[in-house]
Coordinates of C-alpha atoms in Angstrom, one line a residue:
Chain K
M258 CA 73.7 132.2 105.9
L259 CA 74.4 129.7 108.8
K260 CA 72.4 130.1 112.0
V261 CA 73.0 127.7 114.9
E262 CA 70.5 128.4 117.8
R263 CA 70.9 127.1 121.3
M264 CA 72.1 123.7 120.1
S265 CA 73.1 121.0 122.6
K266 CA 74.5 117.6 122.3
H267 CA 75.5 115.3 125.1
F268 CA 77.1 111.9 125.3
G269 CA 75.9 110.2 128.4
G270 CA 76.2 112.8 131.1
V271 CA 78.8 114.9 129.4
Y272 CA 77.7 117.9 127.3
A273 CA 79.9 118.2 124.2
N274 CA 77.9 121.2 123.1
R275 CA 75.6 123.2 125.4
D276 CA 73.4 126.0 124.2
V277 CA 75.7 126.8 121.4
S278 CA 74.5 129.8 119.2
L279 CA 76.4 131.1 116.3
E280 CA 75.5 133.1 113.2
V281 CA 77.7 133.3 110.2
A282 CA 77.1 135.8 107.4
E283 CA 77.3 135.1 103.7
G284 CA 80.9 135.4 102.5
E285 CA 82.3 135.4 106.0
L286 CA 85.4 133.5 107.2
R287 CA 84.6 132.5 110.7
G288 CA 87.2 131.0 113.0
V289 CA 86.3 128.6 115.8
I290 CA 88.9 128.0 118.5
G291 CA 89.0 126.4 121.9
P292 CA 91.1 124.1 124.0
N293 CA 91.0 120.3 123.5
G294 CA 87.6 118.9 124.3
A295 CA 85.9 122.3 123.8
G296 CA 83.4 120.7 121.5
K297 CA 84.7 122.0 118.1
S298 CA 84.5 118.7 116.3
T299 CA 81.1 118.0 117.8
L300 CA 79.9 121.3 116.5
F301 CA 81.2 120.5 113.0
N302 CA 79.6 117.0 113.0
L303 CA 76.3 118.5 114.0
I304 CA 76.4 121.1 111.2
A305 CA 77.5 118.4 108.6
G306 CA 74.8 116.0 109.9
H307 CA 76.9 113.2 111.2
L308 CA 75.4 113.8 114.7
R309 CA 71.9 114.8 115.6
P310 CA 71.5 117.6 118.1
D311 CA 69.5 116.8 121.3
A312 CA 68.2 120.4 121.4
G313 CA 68.3 123.5 119.3
S314 CA 68.3 124.1 115.6
I315 CA 70.6 124.7 112.6
S316 CA 69.4 126.6 109.5
L317 CA 71.2 127.3 106.3
A318 CA 70.0 130.3 104.2
G319 CA 66.8 130.4 106.2
A320 CA 65.9 126.7 105.9
H321 CA 66.2 124.3 108.8
I322 CA 68.7 121.5 108.1
D323 CA 69.0 119.8 111.4
R324 CA 66.8 116.9 110.5
L325 CA 68.4 116.2 107.1
P326 CA 70.9 113.4 106.5
P327 CA 74.4 114.4 105.6
H328 CA 74.1 113.7 101.9
V329 CA 71.1 116.0 101.6
R330 CA 73.0 118.7 103.5
A331 CA 75.8 118.3 100.9
R332 CA 73.2 118.9 98.2
R333 CA 72.2 122.1 100.1
G334 CA 75.8 123.3 99.8
V335 CA 77.5 122.1 103.0
A336 CA 81.0 120.6 102.5
I337 CA 83.4 119.4 105.1
V338 CA 87.2 118.7 105.2
F339 CA 87.8 116.2 107.9
Q340 CA 90.7 116.3 110.3
G341 CA 91.5 112.7 109.6
A342 CA 92.4 111.6 106.1
R343 CA 89.0 110.0 105.1
L344 CA 90.1 109.5 101.5
F345 CA 88.6 107.0 99.2
A346 CA 91.2 104.2 99.0
G347 CA 91.4 102.2 95.8
M348 CA 90.5 105.3 93.8
S349 CA 92.7 107.8 92.0
L350 CA 93.0 111.4 93.1
L351 CA 90.9 112.5 90.2
Q352 CA 88.1 110.0 91.1
N353 CA 88.2 111.1 94.7
V354 CA 87.5 114.6 93.6
M355 CA 84.9 113.4 91.1
V356 CA 83.0 111.9 94.1
G357 CA 82.8 115.4 95.5
A358 CA 80.7 116.4 92.6
H359 CA 77.9 114.0 93.8
A360 CA 76.3 116.8 95.6
R361 CA 75.4 118.7 92.4
S362 CA 74.9 115.9 89.8
R363 CA 72.1 113.4 89.4
A364 CA 72.8 110.5 87.1
G365 CA 71.8 107.2 88.7
L366 CA 72.2 103.5 87.9
V367 CA 69.7 103.4 85.0
S368 CA 71.5 106.2 83.1
A369 CA 74.8 104.5 83.9
A370 CA 73.5 101.4 82.2
F371 CA 72.1 103.1 79.1
R372 CA 74.5 106.0 78.9
P373 CA 72.2 108.6 77.3
P374 CA 73.8 111.8 75.9
A375 CA 72.8 113.7 79.1
Q376 CA 74.8 111.2 81.2
R377 CA 77.8 111.4 79.0
R378 CA 77.7 115.2 79.1
E379 CA 77.4 115.2 82.9
E380 CA 80.4 112.8 83.2
R381 CA 82.5 115.0 81.0
E382 CA 81.6 118.1 83.0
I383 CA 82.3 116.3 86.3
R384 CA 85.7 115.2 85.0
T385 CA 86.6 118.7 83.7
Q386 CA 85.6 120.4 86.8
A387 CA 87.4 117.8 89.0
E388 CA 90.5 118.5 87.1
Q389 CA 90.1 122.2 87.7
C390 CA 89.6 121.6 91.4
L391 CA 92.8 119.5 91.5
D392 CA 94.6 122.2 89.6
R393 CA 93.4 124.8 92.1
V394 CA 95.0 122.9 95.0
G395 CA 98.1 122.1 92.9
L396 CA 97.6 118.4 92.6
L397 CA 96.7 118.1 88.9
E398 CA 99.9 116.3 87.9
L399 CA 99.1 113.5 90.3
A400 CA 95.5 113.1 89.1
D401 CA 95.9 109.4 88.1
R402 CA 97.8 108.3 91.2
P403 CA 96.0 106.2 93.8
A404 CA 94.9 108.3 96.8
E405 CA 96.4 106.1 99.4
G406 CA 100.0 106.8 100.5
L407 CA 99.8 110.5 99.9
P408 CA 101.8 112.7 102.2
L409 CA 99.7 114.5 104.8
G410 CA 99.8 117.9 103.2
Q411 CA 98.6 116.6 99.9
Q412 CA 95.9 114.5 101.6
R413 CA 94.6 117.7 103.1
R414 CA 94.7 119.6 99.8
L415 CA 93.0 116.6 98.1
Q416 CA 90.2 116.8 100.6
V417 CA 89.8 120.5 99.9
A418 CA 89.6 119.8 96.2
R419 CA 87.0 117.1 96.8
A420 CA 85.0 119.6 98.9
L421 CA 85.3 122.2 96.2
A422 CA 84.0 119.8 93.5
G423 CA 80.5 120.1 95.1
R424 CA 80.7 123.9 94.7
P425 CA 79.8 124.4 98.4
R426 CA 78.2 127.5 99.8
L427 CA 79.5 126.7 103.3
L428 CA 82.9 125.0 103.7
L429 CA 83.7 123.5 107.0
L430 CA 87.5 123.0 107.7
D431 CA 88.3 120.9 110.7
E432 CA 91.9 121.6 111.8
P433 CA 93.2 121.7 108.2
A434 CA 96.7 122.8 109.3
S435 CA 97.3 120.1 112.0
G436 CA 100.4 118.1 111.2
L437 CA 101.5 120.3 108.4
R438 CA 104.9 121.9 108.0
A439 CA 105.3 125.7 108.1
A440 CA 105.6 126.1 104.3
E441 CA 102.5 123.9 103.8
R442 CA 100.6 126.0 106.4
T443 CA 101.3 129.1 104.5
Q444 CA 100.2 127.5 101.3
L445 CA 97.0 126.3 102.9
A446 CA 96.3 129.7 104.5
D447 CA 96.7 131.3 101.1
L448 CA 94.3 128.8 99.6
I449 CA 91.7 129.4 102.3
R450 CA 92.0 133.2 101.8
E451 CA 91.6 132.7 98.0
L452 CA 88.5 130.5 98.3
N453 CA 86.9 132.9 100.7
G454 CA 87.7 135.8 98.4
A455 CA 85.9 133.9 95.6
G456 CA 82.7 134.0 97.8
T457 CA 82.7 130.7 99.7
T458 CA 81.5 131.1 103.3
I459 CA 84.1 129.3 105.5
L460 CA 84.0 127.9 109.1
L461 CA 87.5 127.2 110.2
V462 CA 88.3 125.2 113.3
E463 CA 92.0 125.4 114.1
H464 CA 94.5 124.8 116.9
D465 CA 96.9 127.3 115.3
V466 CA 95.5 130.5 116.9
G467 CA 97.9 132.7 114.9
M468 CA 96.6 131.2 111.7
V469 CA 93.0 131.8 112.7
T470 CA 93.5 135.4 113.9
S471 CA 95.3 136.3 110.6
L472 CA 92.6 134.7 108.4
A473 CA 89.2 135.0 110.2
H474 CA 86.8 138.0 110.1
R475 CA 85.3 136.9 113.3
I476 CA 86.2 134.2 115.9
T477 CA 83.9 132.1 118.1
V478 CA 85.6 130.7 121.2
L479 CA 84.3 127.5 122.7
D480 CA 85.2 126.1 126.1
L481 CA 83.7 123.0 127.7
G482 CA 81.0 122.9 125.1
T483 CA 79.8 126.5 125.5
V484 CA 80.5 129.7 123.6
I485 CA 82.6 131.9 125.9
A486 CA 83.4 134.7 123.4
D487 CA 82.5 135.9 119.9
G488 CA 83.9 138.8 118.1
T489 CA 86.7 140.2 115.9
P490 CA 90.2 138.6 116.4
A491 CA 91.3 141.6 118.3
E492 CA 88.3 141.6 120.7
V493 CA 88.5 137.9 121.3
T494 CA 92.2 137.7 122.0
S495 CA 92.0 140.5 124.6
D496 CA 88.9 139.0 126.2
P497 CA 89.8 138.0 129.8
A498 CA 87.6 134.9 129.7
V499 CA 89.4 133.7 126.6
V500 CA 92.8 134.5 128.0
K501 CA 92.0 132.6 131.1
A502 CA 90.4 129.5 129.4
Y503 CA 92.7 129.1 126.5
L504 CA 95.2 131.7 125.5
G505 CA 96.4 132.1 129.0
T506 CA 97.3 128.5 129.4
G507 CA 98.7 128.5 125.9
A508 CA 100.9 131.5 126.7
D509 CA 102.1 129.9 130.0
H510 CA 102.8 126.8 128.0
A511 CA 104.7 128.8 125.3
A512 CA 106.6 130.7 128.0
H513 CA 107.9 127.5 129.6
H514 CA 109.4 126.3 126.3
Chain I
M209 CA 91.0 102.2 89.4
A210 CA 92.5 105.0 87.4
P211 CA 96.0 103.4 87.2
V212 CA 94.3 100.4 85.6
M213 CA 92.4 102.7 83.3
S214 CA 95.4 104.6 82.2
R215 CA 97.3 101.4 81.7
V216 CA 94.4 100.2 79.5
M217 CA 94.7 103.3 77.4
S218 CA 98.4 103.0 77.0
R219 CA 98.3 99.3 76.0
P220 CA 94.9 98.4 74.6
Q221 CA 96.1 95.5 72.3
P222 CA 96.9 92.7 74.7
R223 CA 93.8 93.2 76.8
T224 CA 91.5 93.5 73.8
A225 CA 93.2 90.4 72.3
L226 CA 92.6 88.4 75.6
V227 CA 88.9 89.4 75.7
V228 CA 88.3 88.5 72.1
L229 CA 90.1 85.2 72.7
A230 CA 87.9 84.5 75.7
C231 CA 84.8 85.3 73.8
V232 CA 85.7 83.0 70.9
A233 CA 86.6 80.2 73.3
A234 CA 83.3 80.6 75.1
C235 CA 81.4 80.4 71.8
V236 CA 83.3 77.4 70.5
A237 CA 83.4 75.4 73.7
P238 CA 79.8 74.3 73.8
L239 CA 80.2 72.8 70.3
V240 CA 83.1 70.6 71.3
L241 CA 82.4 69.8 75.0
P242 CA 80.9 66.4 75.7
D243 CA 79.2 67.7 78.9
L244 CA 77.1 70.8 78.5
T245 CA 75.7 70.6 82.0
F246 CA 79.1 71.3 83.5
F247 CA 79.6 74.2 81.1
M248 CA 76.2 75.6 81.8
R249 CA 76.7 75.5 85.6
M250 CA 80.0 77.3 85.1
V251 CA 78.4 80.1 83.1
M252 CA 75.6 80.4 85.7
A253 CA 78.3 80.7 88.4
A254 CA 80.1 83.3 86.4
I255 CA 76.9 85.4 86.2
V256 CA 76.3 85.2 90.0
V257 CA 80.0 85.8 90.9
T258 CA 80.3 88.8 88.6
G259 CA 77.6 90.5 90.7
L260 CA 79.0 89.2 94.0
S261 CA 82.5 90.4 93.0
M262 CA 81.1 93.9 92.2
L263 CA 79.2 93.9 95.5
M264 CA 82.3 92.8 97.6
G265 CA 85.1 94.4 95.6
Y266 CA 83.6 97.8 94.9
S267 CA 81.1 98.5 97.6
G268 CA 82.8 96.5 100.3
Q269 CA 79.7 94.6 101.3
A270 CA 79.9 90.8 101.8
S271 CA 77.3 88.1 101.0
L272 CA 77.5 84.5 102.0
G273 CA 73.9 83.9 100.8
Q274 CA 73.8 84.7 97.1
G275 CA 72.0 81.4 96.8
A276 CA 68.9 83.0 98.3
F277 CA 68.6 85.2 95.2
V278 CA 69.4 82.4 92.8
A279 CA 66.5 80.6 94.5
A280 CA 64.3 83.7 94.1
G281 CA 65.0 83.8 90.4
A282 CA 64.5 80.0 90.0
L283 CA 61.3 80.1 92.0
T284 CA 59.9 82.9 89.9
V285 CA 60.3 80.8 86.8
A286 CA 59.3 77.5 88.4
V287 CA 56.2 78.8 90.3
G288 CA 55.4 81.4 87.7
T289 CA 55.2 79.0 84.8
T290 CA 53.6 76.0 86.6
R291 CA 51.2 77.7 89.0
F292 CA 50.4 81.1 87.4
E293 CA 50.8 80.1 83.8
L294 CA 53.2 82.9 83.0
P295 CA 54.6 82.7 79.5
P296 CA 58.1 81.2 79.9
L297 CA 59.8 84.3 78.4
V298 CA 57.9 86.6 80.8
A299 CA 58.9 84.4 83.7
L300 CA 62.6 84.6 82.7
L301 CA 62.5 88.4 82.4
A302 CA 60.7 88.6 85.8
A303 CA 63.3 86.3 87.5
P304 CA 66.1 89.0 87.9
L305 CA 63.5 91.7 88.8
V306 CA 61.9 89.6 91.5
A307 CA 65.3 88.7 93.0
A308 CA 66.4 92.3 92.9
G309 CA 63.1 93.4 94.5
F310 CA 63.4 90.8 97.2
A311 CA 67.0 91.9 97.9
A312 CA 66.0 95.6 98.0
L313 CA 63.3 94.7 100.6
V314 CA 65.5 92.6 102.9
G315 CA 68.5 94.8 102.1
V316 CA 67.0 97.8 104.0
P317 CA 67.3 96.1 107.4
L318 CA 70.1 93.7 106.5
L319 CA 72.6 96.3 105.1
R320 CA 72.6 98.1 108.5
L321 CA 75.0 95.2 109.5
H322 CA 78.7 95.5 108.7
G323 CA 81.5 93.0 107.9
H324 CA 81.1 89.6 109.4
Y325 CA 77.7 90.4 110.8
L326 CA 76.4 91.2 107.3
A327 CA 78.0 88.0 105.9
F328 CA 76.2 85.9 108.6
G329 CA 73.0 87.9 108.1
T330 CA 73.0 87.0 104.4
L331 CA 73.7 83.3 105.2
A332 CA 70.8 83.3 107.6
L333 CA 68.7 84.7 104.8
L334 CA 69.6 81.8 102.6
L335 CA 68.7 79.3 105.3
M336 CA 65.4 81.0 105.8
V337 CA 64.7 80.9 102.1
Q338 CA 65.5 77.1 102.1
A339 CA 63.2 76.7 105.1
A340 CA 60.4 78.6 103.4
M341 CA 60.8 76.6 100.3
S342 CA 60.4 73.3 102.1
T343 CA 57.5 74.5 104.3
F344 CA 55.2 76.3 101.9
D345 CA 53.5 74.2 99.2
V346 CA 53.2 77.2 96.9
L347 CA 57.0 77.2 96.7
G348 CA 57.1 73.5 96.0
G349 CA 57.4 72.1 99.5
A350 CA 59.9 69.4 100.3
L351 CA 59.3 67.7 96.9
G352 CA 60.1 70.8 94.9
V353 CA 58.6 72.1 91.7
S354 CA 58.8 70.0 88.6
G355 CA 57.2 70.2 85.2
I356 CA 58.6 73.5 84.2
P357 CA 57.9 74.0 80.5
P358 CA 60.8 74.7 78.1
L359 CA 61.6 78.3 77.1
G360 CA 59.9 79.5 74.0
V361 CA 57.6 82.0 72.3
G362 CA 54.2 80.7 71.3
D363 CA 54.6 77.4 69.5
R364 CA 58.3 77.8 68.9
V365 CA 60.0 76.0 71.8
V366 CA 63.6 75.5 72.7
V367 CA 64.8 71.9 72.1
G368 CA 68.0 70.5 73.7
Q369 CA 70.6 72.1 75.8
L370 CA 72.7 74.1 73.3
P371 CA 70.3 77.1 72.9
Y372 CA 70.2 77.5 76.7
V373 CA 73.9 77.5 76.8
Y374 CA 74.2 80.3 74.2
L375 CA 71.4 82.3 75.9
A376 CA 73.3 82.0 79.2
L377 CA 76.5 83.2 77.4
G378 CA 74.6 86.2 76.0
C379 CA 73.3 87.0 79.5
L380 CA 76.8 86.8 80.9
G381 CA 78.0 89.2 78.2
L382 CA 75.2 91.6 79.1
V383 CA 75.9 91.3 82.8
L384 CA 79.6 92.1 82.2
L385 CA 78.8 95.1 80.1
L386 CA 76.3 96.4 82.7
S387 CA 78.9 95.9 85.5
H388 CA 81.5 97.8 83.5
R389 CA 79.2 100.7 82.9
T390 CA 78.0 100.6 86.5
V391 CA 81.5 100.8 87.9
H392 CA 82.6 103.6 85.6
S393 CA 79.8 105.9 86.4
R394 CA 78.7 108.4 89.0
F395 CA 76.9 105.6 90.9
G396 CA 79.9 103.4 90.7
R397 CA 82.1 106.1 92.2
G398 CA 79.6 106.5 95.0
I399 CA 79.7 102.8 96.0
Q400 CA 83.5 102.7 95.8
A401 CA 83.7 105.9 98.0
L402 CA 81.4 104.4 100.7
A403 CA 83.7 101.4 100.9
G404 CA 86.6 103.8 101.5
S405 CA 84.9 106.1 104.1
Q406 CA 81.2 106.0 104.7
T407 CA 81.3 109.4 106.6
A408 CA 83.2 111.2 103.9
A409 CA 81.0 109.7 101.1
E410 CA 77.9 110.9 102.9
S411 CA 79.3 114.4 103.2
A412 CA 80.2 114.4 99.5
G413 CA 76.6 113.8 98.7
V414 CA 76.5 110.0 98.3
P415 CA 73.2 108.6 99.6
V416 CA 75.0 105.8 101.4
N417 CA 72.1 103.6 102.5
R418 CA 70.3 103.8 99.2
S419 CA 73.5 103.1 97.2
K420 CA 74.2 100.0 99.3
V421 CA 70.7 98.7 98.8
T422 CA 70.9 99.4 95.1
I423 CA 74.2 97.6 94.5
F424 CA 72.9 94.7 96.7
A425 CA 69.8 94.5 94.6
L426 CA 71.8 94.6 91.4
S427 CA 74.0 91.7 92.4
A428 CA 70.9 89.9 93.5
G429 CA 69.4 90.6 90.1
Y430 CA 72.3 88.8 88.4
A431 CA 71.8 85.9 90.8
G432 CA 68.1 85.8 90.0
L433 CA 68.8 85.8 86.2
A434 CA 71.2 82.8 86.7
G435 CA 68.5 81.1 88.8
G436 CA 65.8 81.7 86.2
L437 CA 68.0 80.3 83.4
S438 CA 68.9 77.3 85.4
A439 CA 65.3 76.5 86.2
F440 CA 64.7 76.2 82.4
F441 CA 67.9 74.2 81.8
T442 CA 67.2 71.8 84.7
P443 CA 63.4 71.9 84.9
Y444 CA 63.2 71.0 88.6
V445 CA 63.6 73.3 91.6
S446 CA 63.8 72.1 95.2
P447 CA 65.1 73.4 98.5
D448 CA 68.2 71.2 97.9
S449 CA 69.0 73.0 94.7
F450 CA 70.6 75.9 96.6
P451 CA 73.0 74.4 99.2
A452 CA 74.9 76.8 101.4
L453 CA 78.2 75.3 100.2
E454 CA 77.4 76.6 96.7
S455 CA 77.0 80.2 98.1
F456 CA 80.4 79.8 99.8
T457 CA 81.8 78.6 96.5
Y458 CA 80.7 81.9 94.9
V459 CA 82.6 83.9 97.5
I460 CA 85.7 81.7 96.9
M461 CA 85.4 82.2 93.1
A462 CA 85.1 86.0 93.6
V463 CA 88.2 86.1 95.9
V464 CA 90.3 83.8 93.6
G465 CA 89.4 85.7 90.5
G466 CA 90.1 89.1 92.0
L467 CA 87.7 91.5 93.8
G468 CA 87.3 94.9 92.3
T469 CA 87.8 93.8 88.7
I470 CA 85.1 93.3 86.1
W471 CA 86.6 90.0 84.8
G472 CA 87.5 88.6 88.2
G473 CA 84.1 86.8 88.6
V474 CA 84.4 85.0 85.3
V475 CA 88.0 84.0 85.8
G476 CA 87.3 82.8 89.3
A477 CA 84.2 80.8 88.2
V478 CA 86.2 79.1 85.5
I479 CA 89.2 78.2 87.6
V480 CA 87.2 76.9 90.6
S481 CA 84.6 75.1 88.4
V482 CA 87.3 73.3 86.4
L483 CA 89.1 72.3 89.6
L484 CA 85.9 70.9 91.1
Q485 CA 85.2 68.9 88.0
V486 CA 88.7 67.4 88.1
L487 CA 88.2 66.6 91.8
N488 CA 84.9 65.0 91.0
T489 CA 86.5 62.8 88.4
V490 CA 89.3 61.8 90.7
S491 CA 87.1 61.1 93.7
S492 CA 84.7 58.9 91.8
Q493 CA 87.5 56.5 90.9
P494 CA 86.7 52.9 92.0
G495 CA 88.1 52.0 95.4
L496 CA 87.6 55.5 96.9
P497 CA 85.0 55.9 99.7
P498 CA 81.8 57.9 98.9
T499 CA 83.0 60.5 101.4
A500 CA 86.0 61.3 99.2
A501 CA 84.3 63.9 97.1
P502 CA 83.1 66.3 99.9
I503 CA 86.3 65.9 101.8
M504 CA 88.4 66.7 98.8
Q505 CA 86.2 69.6 98.0
Y506 CA 86.5 71.2 101.4
A507 CA 90.3 70.6 101.5
T508 CA 90.6 72.2 98.0
Y509 CA 88.7 75.3 99.1
G510 CA 90.9 75.7 102.1
A511 CA 94.1 75.2 100.1
L512 CA 92.8 77.5 97.3
L513 CA 92.1 80.3 99.7
V514 CA 95.4 80.0 101.5
L515 CA 97.3 79.9 98.3
A516 CA 95.4 82.8 96.8
L517 CA 95.9 84.9 99.9
L518 CA 99.6 84.0 100.1
F519 CA 100.6 84.4 96.4
M520 CA 97.8 86.5 94.8
P521 CA 96.2 88.4 97.6
R522 CA 94.3 90.6 95.2
G523 CA 93.2 87.6 93.0
V524 CA 94.2 86.2 89.7
V525 CA 93.0 89.1 87.4
P526 CA 94.8 92.0 89.1
S527 CA 98.0 89.9 89.6
V528 CA 98.2 88.7 86.0
D529 CA 97.3 92.2 84.8
A530 CA 100.1 93.8 86.8
G531 CA 102.5 91.0 85.7
V532 CA 101.7 91.5 82.0
G533 CA 102.1 95.3 82.5
R534 CA 105.6 94.8 84.0
L535 CA 106.6 92.5 81.1
L536 CA 105.4 95.0 78.5
E537 CA 107.2 97.8 80.3
R538 CA 110.4 95.8 80.3
A539 CA 110.0 95.0 76.6
R540 CA 109.5 98.6 75.8
V541 CA 112.6 99.6 77.8
E542 CA 114.7 97.0 76.1
A543 CA 113.5 97.7 72.6
P544 CA 112.8 101.4 72.4
G545 CA 110.9 102.7 69.4

């Protein structure tokens, strides 16, 4: 499904990603963990197309996508939920989600001007489907509210709904649980499990190691821009290199508190 | 915009009534006004500002040089009819297309700029257009283009000012309808999204660069239409016809009327035009120095912007809309059923 091969990206002299390889199977829920500065966000931005790799390649379902701009990758089925809010201010929740349907609709300015039946039908479909996506994340009753000023948990869920509106094949979640309260985390974990159960391939970057190990089929561990481990949650958490680089310091940290 | 939309749905009467009233007033005004030139200029400005307001308010891109596209439209008519013997009607239809095409061409490099840089980039474009007009004889040179024939089909030719005024009003109506449909469409959602977050819009599948160029070209098309109409109304086009101050005025009109609304452009154009007309009358009173007019105009622009930003930061249309909404809400609470 997703194949990243020996991909590198450096900023000045610092490698954010170095020779990163990673293969995600169709329907898989892959976790990506690593300490701060491990290159997780860079990896996501490279896959979504907001950064260009200096070396290596990315392919989706057998086709190279590393030279495509982000909006074309969206059309190919890549959706991303950003760590920051990145909502569309001045638009309602429903309209935010309707923008997400851009990836799989086509009407342009000319059909907006003349409103032929095909355009009206597409608009109705987009609206209905956006409402379903909002319903799925539990925000339907807020559909007509403006998107700005939403509490963090709802912002995250709105972003998930927006991503779903494009009916993605590959969903990238960049630390979706950060800043959420325990109850919201559980809700979000349930939602992620449900989406993956419905067939969406998911790549999940998360600081909350417990959440990743409970959700992911396999986990890739990054440290200082390189992959240091790749395997099932059990394999990865017992890997000495991982314990040293990440879990070890985390455990020390936890022990001190 | 959805809160606005839902409000429209819950109380359609006052809005519809206002729109009908405005249309009737616009149709009657030319018959009773003594000075049609002023009215025509106001309608032209409303067409330009409707496009500018859409560009600035929905897609978040600024332009201090809309005059460049007004000029492109006016030149299409002036040069097209006098040099290339285009039929006047064809020249008028070509005016918005040429302006939009010109904008699409310069928009590709220009729209890589953001914020203030884009504003100054568009201003530079206007200055370059002015320079080109006074340099190249094809575009009229320093003397400008005169002898533009009246609008007409075959032997039937428009006589007097009144038909042009109604034609311009019809164009304004079309432009408003087109803006409404553009904003409430997939394309419209895309440009609003890119104003909110370019990265997120791209990842949602919005072709950001192409959308920016398209909305820029559309607003330029409106400006070109206004330019084409004005070239028939005042059959003389010169580099001095498009001063930078007029392009600034468009921005002030857009801000005063309310960015991110369909009617903001029209309301802003009417308020600022009427104000300028009053100032003109006052400053041409005997005893005042000839510099009174420009000084008062600049002072008024400054005062208007400060007042608008202090008391109606979102512009007249959204503020009045919200105010009327609150009044109706109160009326409904006090008199239930």
